[in-house]
Coordinates of C-alpha atoms in Angstrom, one line a residue:
X1 CA 105.9 -25.4 -133.8
X2 CA 103.5 -28.0 -132.3
X3 CA 101.6 -28.3 -129.5
X4 CA 101.4 -30.7 -127.5
X5 CA 99.7 -32.9 -124.3
X6 CA 100.7 -34.9 -121.7
X7 CA 98.9 -35.5 -118.6
X8 CA 101.8 -37.0 -117.0
X9 CA 102.6 -33.7 -115.9
X10 CA 105.7 -32.0 -113.7
X11 CA 105.1 -30.5 -110.9
X12 CA 107.0 -27.3 -110.1
X13 CA 109.0 -28.2 -107.0
X14 CA 113.2 -28.1 -105.9
X15 CA 115.7 -28.4 -108.1
X16 CA 115.9 -31.3 -107.0
X17 CA 113.3 -32.1 -108.7
X18 CA 113.5 -32.1 -112.4
X19 CA 117.2 -34.0 -113.5
X20 CA 118.7 -32.8 -116.4
X21 CA 122.2 -31.7 -118.4
X22 CA 123.7 -27.9 -118.4
X23 CA 120.7 -25.5 -118.7
X24 CA 120.0 -22.8 -120.8
X25 CA 121.5 -19.4 -121.1
X26 CA 120.0 -16.8 -120.7
X27 CA 119.1 -14.5 -124.1
X28 CA 118.0 -10.9 -123.6
X29 CA 114.7 -10.3 -121.6
X30 CA 112.0 -12.1 -120.3
X31 CA 109.6 -10.9 -122.5
X32 CA 111.9 -11.0 -125.8
X33 CA 109.7 -13.6 -128.3
X34 CA 111.0 -14.7 -131.5
X35 CA 108.3 -13.9 -134.7
X36 CA 106.8 -17.0 -134.8
X37 CA 104.4 -16.6 -132.0
X38 CA 104.6 -21.2 -131.5
X39 CA 101.0 -22.5 -130.7
X40 CA 99.8 -21.2 -134.7
X41 CA 96.2 -22.1 -135.4
X42 CA 96.5 -24.7 -138.2
X43 CA 93.0 -26.6 -139.3
X44 CA 93.4 -29.8 -139.3
X45 CA 96.3 -29.7 -137.1
X46 CA 97.2 -33.2 -135.2
X47 CA 98.6 -33.8 -132.3
X48 CA 99.3 -37.1 -133.1
X49 CA 102.5 -38.0 -134.2
X50 CA 103.0 -39.1 -137.9
X51 CA 104.8 -42.2 -137.5
X52 CA 101.2 -43.4 -135.6
X53 CA 99.3 -42.5 -138.7
X54 CA 98.5 -44.5 -141.9
X55 CA 100.3 -42.2 -145.3
X56 CA 96.9 -43.1 -147.5
X57 CA 94.1 -40.9 -146.2
X58 CA 90.6 -42.7 -145.9
X59 CA 89.3 -43.7 -150.0
X60 CA 85.5 -42.7 -148.3
X61 CA 86.6 -39.4 -147.2
X62 CA 85.3 -36.4 -149.0
X63 CA 87.5 -33.9 -151.3
X64 CA 88.4 -31.6 -147.8
X65 CA 87.8 -34.2 -144.9
X66 CA 91.1 -35.9 -147.9
X67 CA 92.7 -32.1 -147.7
X68 CA 93.3 -32.8 -143.7
X69 CA 93.8 -35.6 -143.3
X70 CA 96.3 -35.2 -145.8
X71 CA 98.2 -32.1 -143.9
X72 CA 97.6 -34.1 -140.6
X73 CA 100.0 -36.8 -142.3
X74 CA 102.0 -34.2 -143.3
X75 CA 101.5 -34.2 -147.1
X76 CA 101.1 -30.7 -147.2
X77 CA 101.9 -30.5 -151.0
X78 CA 98.9 -33.4 -151.8
X79 CA 96.6 -31.3 -149.6
X80 CA 97.1 -28.3 -151.8
X81 CA 96.6 -29.8 -154.2
X82 CA 93.1 -31.4 -154.0
X83 CA 92.2 -28.0 -152.2
X84 CA 93.4 -25.6 -155.4
X85 CA 91.4 -27.9 -157.3
X86 CA 88.1 -27.5 -155.1
X87 CA 88.8 -24.0 -155.7
X88 CA 88.8 -23.7 -159.0
X89 CA 85.3 -25.9 -158.7
X90 CA 84.3 -24.2 -156.4
X91 CA 86.1 -20.2 -156.4
X92 CA 82.9 -19.3 -153.4
X93 CA 84.0 -21.8 -151.2
X94 CA 85.0 -19.7 -148.5
X95 CA 85.9 -23.2 -145.9
X96 CA 88.1 -25.0 -148.7
X97 CA 90.3 -20.9 -148.8
X98 CA 90.7 -20.9 -145.1
X99 CA 91.8 -24.3 -145.6
X100 CA 93.9 -23.1 -147.6
X101 CA 95.1 -20.3 -146.6
X102 CA 96.1 -22.4 -143.2
X103 CA 97.6 -25.1 -146.2
X104 CA 99.8 -22.6 -147.2
X105 CA 100.7 -20.7 -144.0
X106 CA 101.8 -24.3 -142.6
X107 CA 103.7 -24.5 -145.9
X108 CA 105.9 -21.3 -145.1
X109 CA 103.6 -19.0 -148.0
X110 CA 102.4 -16.9 -145.8
X111 CA 102.3 -13.8 -148.5
X112 CA 99.8 -16.4 -150.4
X113 CA 98.1 -17.4 -147.7
X114 CA 96.9 -13.9 -146.4
X115 CA 96.0 -13.6 -150.0
X116 CA 93.3 -15.9 -149.9
X117 CA 92.4 -14.3 -146.5
X118 CA 92.2 -11.4 -147.9
X119 CA 89.7 -12.4 -150.5
X120 CA 87.8 -14.4 -147.8
X121 CA 87.4 -11.0 -145.9
X122 CA 86.7 -8.9 -149.2
X123 CA 83.8 -11.3 -150.3
X124 CA 82.1 -11.4 -146.5
X125 CA 83.8 -8.8 -144.1
X126 CA 82.2 -11.1 -140.2
X127 CA 84.4 -14.1 -141.5
X128 CA 85.3 -14.7 -137.9
X129 CA 87.3 -17.6 -139.0
X130 CA 89.4 -15.7 -141.9
X131 CA 89.3 -12.0 -139.8
X132 CA 91.3 -14.3 -137.2
X133 CA 94.0 -16.0 -138.9
X134 CA 94.9 -13.1 -140.7
X135 CA 95.1 -11.2 -137.1
X136 CA 97.1 -14.7 -136.1
X137 CA 99.6 -13.7 -139.2
X138 CA 99.9 -10.4 -138.3
X139 CA 101.1 -10.8 -135.2
X140 CA 103.7 -13.4 -136.1
X141 CA 105.0 -10.6 -138.5
X142 CA 104.8 -8.5 -135.9
X143 CA 102.2 -5.9 -137.1
X144 CA 99.8 -6.0 -133.9
X145 CA 97.9 -3.3 -135.2
X146 CA 96.7 -4.4 -138.0
X147 CA 95.8 -7.2 -136.0
X148 CA 93.8 -5.5 -133.8
X149 CA 92.0 -4.2 -136.3
X150 CA 90.5 -7.4 -137.2
X151 CA 89.9 -8.8 -133.9
X152 CA 88.0 -5.5 -133.0
X153 CA 85.5 -6.7 -135.5
X154 CA 85.0 -10.0 -134.2
X155 CA 84.7 -9.0 -130.9
X156 CA 82.3 -5.9 -131.7
X157 CA 79.5 -8.7 -132.9
X158 CA 81.1 -11.7 -130.3
X159 CA 82.4 -10.0 -127.2
X160 CA 83.5 -13.7 -125.7
X161 CA 84.7 -15.1 -128.9
X162 CA 87.8 -17.4 -127.3
X163 CA 90.6 -17.1 -129.8
X164 CA 89.8 -13.8 -131.1
X165 CA 89.4 -12.8 -127.0
X166 CA 93.2 -14.8 -127.3
X167 CA 95.0 -13.1 -130.1
X168 CA 93.8 -9.9 -129.0
X169 CA 95.7 -10.4 -125.3
X170 CA 98.7 -11.0 -127.5
X171 CA 98.6 -8.3 -129.7
X172 CA 97.6 -5.7 -126.7
X173 CA 101.0 -7.3 -125.1
X174 CA 103.3 -7.4 -128.1
X175 CA 102.5 -3.6 -128.2
X176 CA 103.3 -3.2 -124.7
X177 CA 100.4 -2.7 -123.2
X178 CA 100.3 -5.4 -120.7
X179 CA 97.6 -4.2 -118.2
X180 CA 95.1 -4.3 -121.1
X181 CA 96.5 -7.5 -122.5
X182 CA 96.0 -9.1 -118.6
X183 CA 92.5 -8.4 -118.8
X184 CA 92.0 -9.7 -121.7
X185 CA 94.3 -12.7 -121.8
X186 CA 92.4 -13.5 -118.6
X187 CA 89.5 -14.0 -120.5
X188 CA 90.4 -15.9 -122.7
X189 CA 91.7 -18.5 -119.5
X190 CA 87.9 -18.4 -118.3
X191 CA 86.7 -19.8 -122.1
X192 CA 89.4 -22.1 -122.6
X193 CA 91.0 -22.9 -119.1
X194 CA 92.4 -26.5 -120.5
X195 CA 94.9 -24.7 -123.1
X196 CA 98.7 -24.2 -122.2
X197 CA 99.1 -21.5 -124.7
X198 CA 96.0 -19.0 -123.4
X199 CA 97.7 -19.8 -119.5
X200 CA 102.0 -19.0 -121.0
X201 CA 100.7 -15.6 -122.8
X202 CA 98.8 -14.7 -119.3
X203 CA 102.4 -15.9 -118.0
X204 CA 103.7 -12.4 -120.0
X205 CA 101.7 -10.2 -119.4
X206 CA 101.6 -10.3 -115.9
X207 CA 105.3 -10.4 -115.6
X208 CA 104.9 -7.1 -117.9
X209 CA 102.6 -6.2 -115.4
X210 CA 105.0 -6.5 -112.5
X211 CA 102.6 -9.3 -111.1
X212 CA 105.1 -11.5 -110.4
X213 CA 103.5 -14.3 -108.5
X214 CA 100.8 -14.3 -111.1
X215 CA 102.9 -14.7 -113.7
X216 CA 104.9 -17.4 -112.1
X217 CA 101.2 -19.8 -111.2
X218 CA 100.1 -18.7 -114.9
X219 CA 103.3 -20.5 -116.0
X220 CA 102.9 -23.1 -113.6
X221 CA 99.4 -23.6 -115.1
X222 CA 101.0 -23.8 -118.8
X223 CA 103.4 -26.6 -117.6
X224 CA 101.0 -29.0 -116.1
X225 CA 98.4 -28.1 -120.0
X226 CA 101.9 -28.6 -122.0
X227 CA 105.1 -29.9 -120.5
X228 CA 106.7 -31.0 -123.6
X229 CA 106.5 -26.6 -124.7
X230 CA 110.6 -25.7 -124.0
X231 CA 109.2 -22.2 -123.4
X232 CA 106.7 -22.4 -121.0
X233 CA 109.6 -23.6 -118.8
X234 CA 112.1 -20.9 -120.1
X235 CA 110.5 -18.6 -119.3
X236 CA 109.7 -19.5 -115.8
X237 CA 113.1 -19.6 -115.4
X238 CA 113.5 -16.6 -115.8
X239 CA 111.5 -15.3 -114.2
X240 CA 113.1 -17.0 -110.8
X241 CA 116.5 -16.0 -112.1
X242 CA 114.8 -12.0 -112.2
X243 CA 113.3 -13.5 -108.4
X244 CA 116.5 -14.1 -106.9
X245 CA 115.7 -17.7 -107.5
X246 CA 118.5 -19.0 -109.0
X247 CA 118.7 -22.8 -108.2
X248 CA 114.9 -23.2 -109.0
X249 CA 115.4 -20.7 -112.1
X250 CA 118.8 -23.7 -113.1
X251 CA 115.5 -25.9 -113.0
X252 CA 113.6 -24.7 -115.1
X253 CA 116.4 -24.2 -117.1
X254 CA 117.9 -27.8 -117.2
X255 CA 113.8 -28.7 -118.0
X256 CA 113.0 -26.6 -121.1
X257 CA 116.6 -28.8 -122.6
X258 CA 115.6 -31.6 -122.3
X259 CA 112.5 -31.3 -124.0
X260 CA 114.5 -29.9 -126.8
X261 CA 116.1 -33.0 -127.4
X262 CA 115.2 -34.5 -130.2

């Protein structure tokens, strides 16, 4: 799921302020999520639509830059070839290996991506990037306890590492520890106030902690920062439904459906 940004974000308001089609059906509990965390962190990912980019990498770019540009262009197999060629020439290039893991994960090869991350950590146990990337995959594969083990290593040395704090909050949330998750995610919001993803997960944690008014504020802020992310609107709808605000909830479901349309 690609993370998109738009400054022209609609504000949370009366149902009449939002038009759309039929509301989305309710499915499961407010905090039900899929195995895919969305918002996966792929180094080299771009918010620029592929149609707006040239299909040819810059001629004078180095191999790593060329691989990242190929990733942005959606040419993952070409990017994999470049990265594997680089590693064949220099197996100790851990940055290249980290990019290869990200490329493999984006291509759906999670097991291979995890193998590459394991190799980095085996060689350098304090490698922050590999630890956080591995934790992100563990969370996506419903292994939050393993994610926490990696994140503790990072946070022991760097207590205010933004990504580690965010992922630790998500891991705690997935393990049902809402209050702990709120603490981690509040700090992540302080460190990364302009990322919709962080506000969204804080909203999830606040719902779990039964702090509904603050949860609604967090979801609203997420919707302002990332208005094209459908599940923000859907979660706001579910929360408003829970609070008995049916008309406002229906408006949020319509908005979720609207932004999901191609």
